[in-house]
Short mmCIF file of C-alpha atoms and ligand atoms in Angstrom, two decimals:
data_model
loop_
_atom_site.label_atom_id
_atom_site.label_comp_id
_atom_site.label_asym_id
_atom_site.label_seq_id
_atom_site.Cartn_x
_atom_site.Cartn_y
_atom_site.Cartn_z
CA MET A 1 58.01 -66.88 203.33
CA MET A 2 57.31 -68.63 200.17
CA LYS A 3 53.61 -69.40 199.66
CA ASP A 4 52.56 -73.19 199.58
CA LEU A 5 50.72 -74.53 196.51
CA ILE A 6 49.28 -78.02 196.49
CA PHE A 7 49.96 -79.80 193.07
CA ALA A 8 47.15 -82.62 192.97
CA THR A 9 49.12 -85.18 190.94
CA ASN A 10 50.86 -88.68 191.47
CA ASN A 11 53.08 -88.21 188.56
CA THR A 12 56.62 -87.53 190.49
CA HIS A 13 57.97 -86.22 186.88
CA LYS A 14 55.31 -83.50 186.59
CA LEU A 15 56.15 -82.51 190.22
CA ASP A 16 59.72 -82.23 189.50
CA GLU A 17 58.99 -79.94 186.54
CA LEU A 18 56.64 -77.76 188.39
CA ARG A 19 58.97 -77.46 191.47
CA GLN A 20 61.80 -76.44 189.10
CA ILE A 21 59.70 -73.87 187.15
CA LEU A 22 58.34 -72.26 190.26
CA ALA A 23 61.50 -72.49 192.30
CA GLY A 24 61.98 -69.54 194.63
CA ARG A 25 58.47 -68.33 194.18
CA TYR A 26 56.15 -71.27 195.27
CA ASN A 27 56.71 -73.96 197.66
CA VAL A 28 55.08 -76.78 195.69
CA LEU A 29 53.58 -79.50 197.87
CA SER A 30 52.39 -82.97 196.64
CA LEU A 31 49.72 -85.01 197.50
CA ASN A 32 52.14 -87.25 199.67
CA ASP A 33 53.14 -84.09 201.52
CA ILE A 34 49.32 -83.74 202.63
CA ASP A 35 49.06 -87.36 203.29
CA CYS A 36 46.56 -87.99 200.31
CA HIS A 37 47.41 -91.56 199.09
CA GLU A 38 44.22 -92.21 197.06
CA ASP A 39 43.86 -92.61 193.44
CA ILE A 40 42.00 -89.49 192.49
CA PRO A 41 39.27 -90.29 189.74
CA GLU A 42 40.22 -89.11 186.14
CA THR A 43 36.92 -90.31 184.18
CA ALA A 44 36.04 -87.27 182.20
CA PRO A 45 35.73 -87.30 178.40
CA ASP A 46 38.60 -84.58 177.91
CA ILE A 47 41.66 -83.11 179.58
CA GLU A 48 40.13 -80.12 180.67
CA GLY A 49 37.38 -82.23 182.38
CA ASN A 50 39.97 -84.43 184.24
CA ALA A 51 42.11 -81.57 185.35
CA VAL A 52 39.03 -79.88 186.87
CA MET A 53 37.98 -83.14 188.49
CA LYS A 54 41.35 -83.59 190.13
CA ALA A 55 41.47 -80.17 191.59
CA GLN A 56 38.07 -80.22 192.60
CA TRP A 57 38.41 -83.71 194.42
CA VAL A 58 41.46 -82.53 196.52
CA HIS A 59 39.53 -79.13 197.42
CA GLU A 60 36.44 -81.01 198.41
CA HIS A 61 38.36 -83.62 200.44
CA TYR A 62 40.94 -81.37 202.03
CA GLY A 63 39.36 -77.94 201.93
CA ILE A 64 42.55 -76.37 200.54
CA ASP A 65 43.42 -74.36 197.33
CA CYS A 66 45.31 -76.66 194.74
CA PHE A 67 45.92 -77.13 191.25
CA SER A 68 46.03 -79.98 189.07
CA ASP A 69 47.59 -80.73 185.66
CA ASP A 70 46.03 -83.06 182.69
CA THR A 71 48.10 -83.61 179.69
CA GLY A 72 47.33 -85.41 176.44
CA LEU A 73 49.20 -86.21 173.36
CA GLU A 74 47.29 -85.87 170.20
CA VAL A 75 48.49 -87.57 166.88
CA ASP A 76 46.84 -86.09 163.68
CA ALA A 77 47.20 -89.56 161.81
CA LEU A 78 45.30 -91.16 164.66
CA ASN A 79 42.69 -88.71 164.88
CA GLY A 80 43.78 -87.15 168.16
CA GLU A 81 44.69 -90.26 169.72
CA PRO A 82 45.86 -91.00 172.33
CA GLY A 83 44.64 -87.82 173.74
CA VAL A 84 42.70 -88.14 177.10
CA ARG A 85 43.65 -91.74 177.14
CA SER A 86 47.40 -90.98 176.87
CA ALA A 87 48.38 -92.31 180.47
CA ARG A 88 46.52 -95.64 179.88
CA TYR A 89 46.98 -95.98 176.19
CA ALA A 90 48.46 -99.47 176.00
CA THR A 91 47.64 -100.91 179.60
CA ASP A 92 45.76 -99.99 182.62
CA GLY A 93 48.64 -98.69 184.44
CA HIS A 94 50.99 -95.97 183.57
CA ASP A 95 53.62 -97.98 181.51
CA SER A 96 55.26 -95.21 179.24
CA GLU A 97 57.38 -97.73 177.37
CA ALA A 98 54.22 -99.90 176.45
CA ASN A 99 52.54 -96.56 175.47
CA ILE A 100 55.29 -95.83 173.24
CA ASP A 101 55.49 -99.09 171.71
CA LYS A 102 51.95 -99.11 171.00
CA LEU A 103 52.04 -95.60 169.49
CA LEU A 104 54.98 -96.33 167.23
CA GLY A 105 53.29 -99.58 166.10
CA LYS A 106 50.13 -97.75 164.91
CA LEU A 107 52.17 -95.26 163.13
CA GLN A 108 54.26 -97.85 161.25
CA GLY A 109 54.55 -96.87 157.56
CA VAL A 110 52.83 -93.54 158.41
CA THR A 111 54.53 -90.47 156.93
CA GLU A 112 52.39 -87.69 158.14
CA ARG A 113 53.31 -87.71 161.92
CA SER A 114 52.28 -84.43 163.16
CA ALA A 115 51.21 -84.19 166.89
CA ARG A 116 50.97 -81.94 169.67
CA PHE A 117 50.98 -82.10 173.54
CA ARG A 118 47.99 -80.15 175.13
CA THR A 119 47.91 -79.31 178.91
CA VAL A 120 45.05 -77.91 181.08
CA ILE A 121 46.03 -76.76 184.68
CA ALA A 122 42.93 -76.29 186.89
CA LEU A 123 43.47 -73.90 189.93
CA ILE A 124 41.05 -73.77 192.76
CA ARG A 125 41.63 -70.55 194.70
CA ASP A 126 39.47 -69.00 197.37
CA GLY A 127 36.85 -71.60 196.09
CA GLU A 128 37.14 -70.52 192.51
CA LEU A 129 38.24 -72.43 189.55
CA HIS A 130 40.46 -71.10 186.91
CA THR A 131 42.03 -73.00 183.95
CA PHE A 132 45.28 -72.39 182.11
CA ARG A 133 46.39 -74.03 178.82
CA GLY A 134 49.48 -74.69 176.96
CA GLU A 135 50.31 -76.66 173.70
CA VAL A 136 53.38 -77.45 171.83
CA GLU A 137 53.42 -78.79 168.15
CA GLY A 138 55.84 -81.18 167.01
CA GLU A 139 56.16 -84.81 165.41
CA ILE A 140 56.47 -88.36 166.37
CA LEU A 141 59.65 -89.91 165.27
CA THR A 142 60.00 -93.57 164.32
CA GLU A 143 62.28 -94.38 167.26
CA ARG A 144 63.17 -93.16 170.52
CA HIS A 145 65.83 -90.54 171.00
CA GLY A 146 67.36 -89.35 174.44
CA MET A 147 67.03 -90.55 177.91
CA GLY A 148 65.78 -87.35 179.70
CA GLY A 149 62.03 -86.15 180.31
CA PHE A 150 59.32 -88.84 180.78
CA GLY A 151 56.22 -90.26 179.26
CA TYR A 152 56.28 -89.91 175.43
CA ASP A 153 59.41 -87.32 175.30
CA SER A 154 61.69 -89.77 173.64
CA VAL A 155 59.58 -89.99 170.46
CA PHE A 156 58.27 -86.33 170.31
CA ARG A 157 60.16 -83.62 168.59
CA PRO A 158 59.10 -80.17 168.88
CA VAL A 159 58.74 -77.93 165.89
CA GLU A 160 60.58 -74.95 167.49
CA GLY A 161 63.98 -76.27 168.34
CA ASP A 162 66.89 -77.80 166.71
CA GLY A 163 65.84 -81.36 165.91
CA ARG A 164 66.08 -82.63 169.33
CA THR A 165 63.45 -84.60 170.99
CA PHE A 166 62.18 -83.50 174.59
CA ALA A 167 64.09 -86.38 176.13
CA GLN A 168 67.37 -84.77 174.61
CA MET A 169 66.87 -81.53 176.10
CA SER A 170 67.65 -80.19 179.55
CA ALA A 171 64.64 -79.65 181.86
CA GLU A 172 65.28 -75.87 181.25
CA GLU A 173 64.96 -76.33 177.44
CA LYS A 174 61.91 -78.48 177.67
CA ASN A 175 60.13 -76.21 180.05
CA ALA A 176 60.87 -73.19 177.79
CA ILE A 177 58.62 -74.34 175.13
CA SER A 178 56.69 -77.32 176.49
CA HIS A 179 52.95 -77.54 176.90
CA ARG A 180 53.20 -77.64 180.69
CA GLY A 181 55.91 -74.76 180.82
CA ARG A 182 53.55 -72.70 178.77
CA ALA A 183 50.46 -73.57 180.98
CA VAL A 184 52.48 -72.88 184.04
CA ALA A 185 53.72 -69.43 182.64
CA ARG A 186 49.96 -68.44 182.38
CA LEU A 187 49.25 -69.65 185.87
CA CYS A 188 52.29 -67.68 187.46
CA GLU A 189 51.02 -64.62 185.47
CA PHE A 190 47.55 -65.11 187.28
CA LEU A 191 49.12 -65.63 190.54
CA ASN A 192 51.80 -62.75 190.41
CA PRO A 193 50.29 -60.27 187.86
P1 ITT B 1 48.41 -87.19 187.39
O1 ITT B 1 48.56 -87.99 188.67
O2 ITT B 1 48.87 -85.83 187.44
O3 ITT B 1 46.93 -87.53 186.75
P2 ITT B 1 49.16 -88.99 185.10
O4 ITT B 1 50.62 -89.49 185.01
O5 ITT B 1 48.02 -89.74 185.27
O6 ITT B 1 49.33 -87.99 186.40
P3 ITT B 1 48.13 -87.51 182.78
O7 ITT B 1 46.89 -88.42 182.77
O8 ITT B 1 48.14 -86.10 182.42
O9 ITT B 1 49.00 -87.69 184.05
O10 ITT B 1 49.30 -88.00 181.86
C1 ITT B 1 49.00 -88.30 180.45
C2 ITT B 1 50.13 -89.15 179.89
O11 ITT B 1 50.91 -88.26 179.17
C3 ITT B 1 51.02 -90.06 180.65
O12 ITT B 1 51.21 -91.23 180.12
C4 ITT B 1 52.43 -89.15 180.66
O13 ITT B 1 53.57 -90.00 180.88
C5 ITT B 1 52.32 -88.53 179.52
N1 ITT B 1 52.89 -87.12 179.59
C6 ITT B 1 52.50 -86.09 180.34
N2 ITT B 1 53.08 -84.99 180.24
C7 ITT B 1 54.17 -85.34 179.52
C8 ITT B 1 55.09 -84.57 178.94
O14 ITT B 1 55.59 -83.44 179.43
N3 ITT B 1 56.02 -85.33 178.11
C9 ITT B 1 55.69 -86.53 177.68
N4 ITT B 1 54.75 -87.37 178.08
C10 ITT B 1 53.80 -86.67 179.02
#
């Protein structure tokens, strides 16, 4: 019997990635699967705080073990923006196309385009909190390349790789080097040492 793990996210792309990475090892359940349809607060000043807030909220309201992911894109030329505001950079909603347009607009004419994705995963197991981190260095291109992935993937080219963006890679290729893939690898090591 595969063990259930609740992933406290409303982002179906993240859910798909996690299900693929943990396939055969864990049965990843979504908020939908546990009939949670609320908007979980994410008001902390950094991604670690938001990851912890989401996992604790589900634990408090449902009394079950769970984990969450909070991710930010940090662009050096923008002093780490959009960072913790990555999801709502351009609008109040999660409009990835508008977020990319805003980012490319701010970087117009900027040649130093280094950036990184950072993920913090917060796990609550047996009432105890554990956090896991993952990062990937890269750069922001001047236009979109590729149709895969989600969020900012089409403008992010990882340093490790062959010049393609995350949106031009297969899910396996992205997961092997991505912020989330790395954070999940640490989560797995902890769960199955
Ligand atoms: P939750 O329900 O898990 O909070 P969310 O979409 O609000 O989902 P985040 O706050 O962590 O998640 O997302 C920050 C933003 O960064 C959001 O706009 C995503 O589209 C983007 N993002 C997250 N992971 C990404 C990835 O692997 N590649 C590209 N963009 C990503």
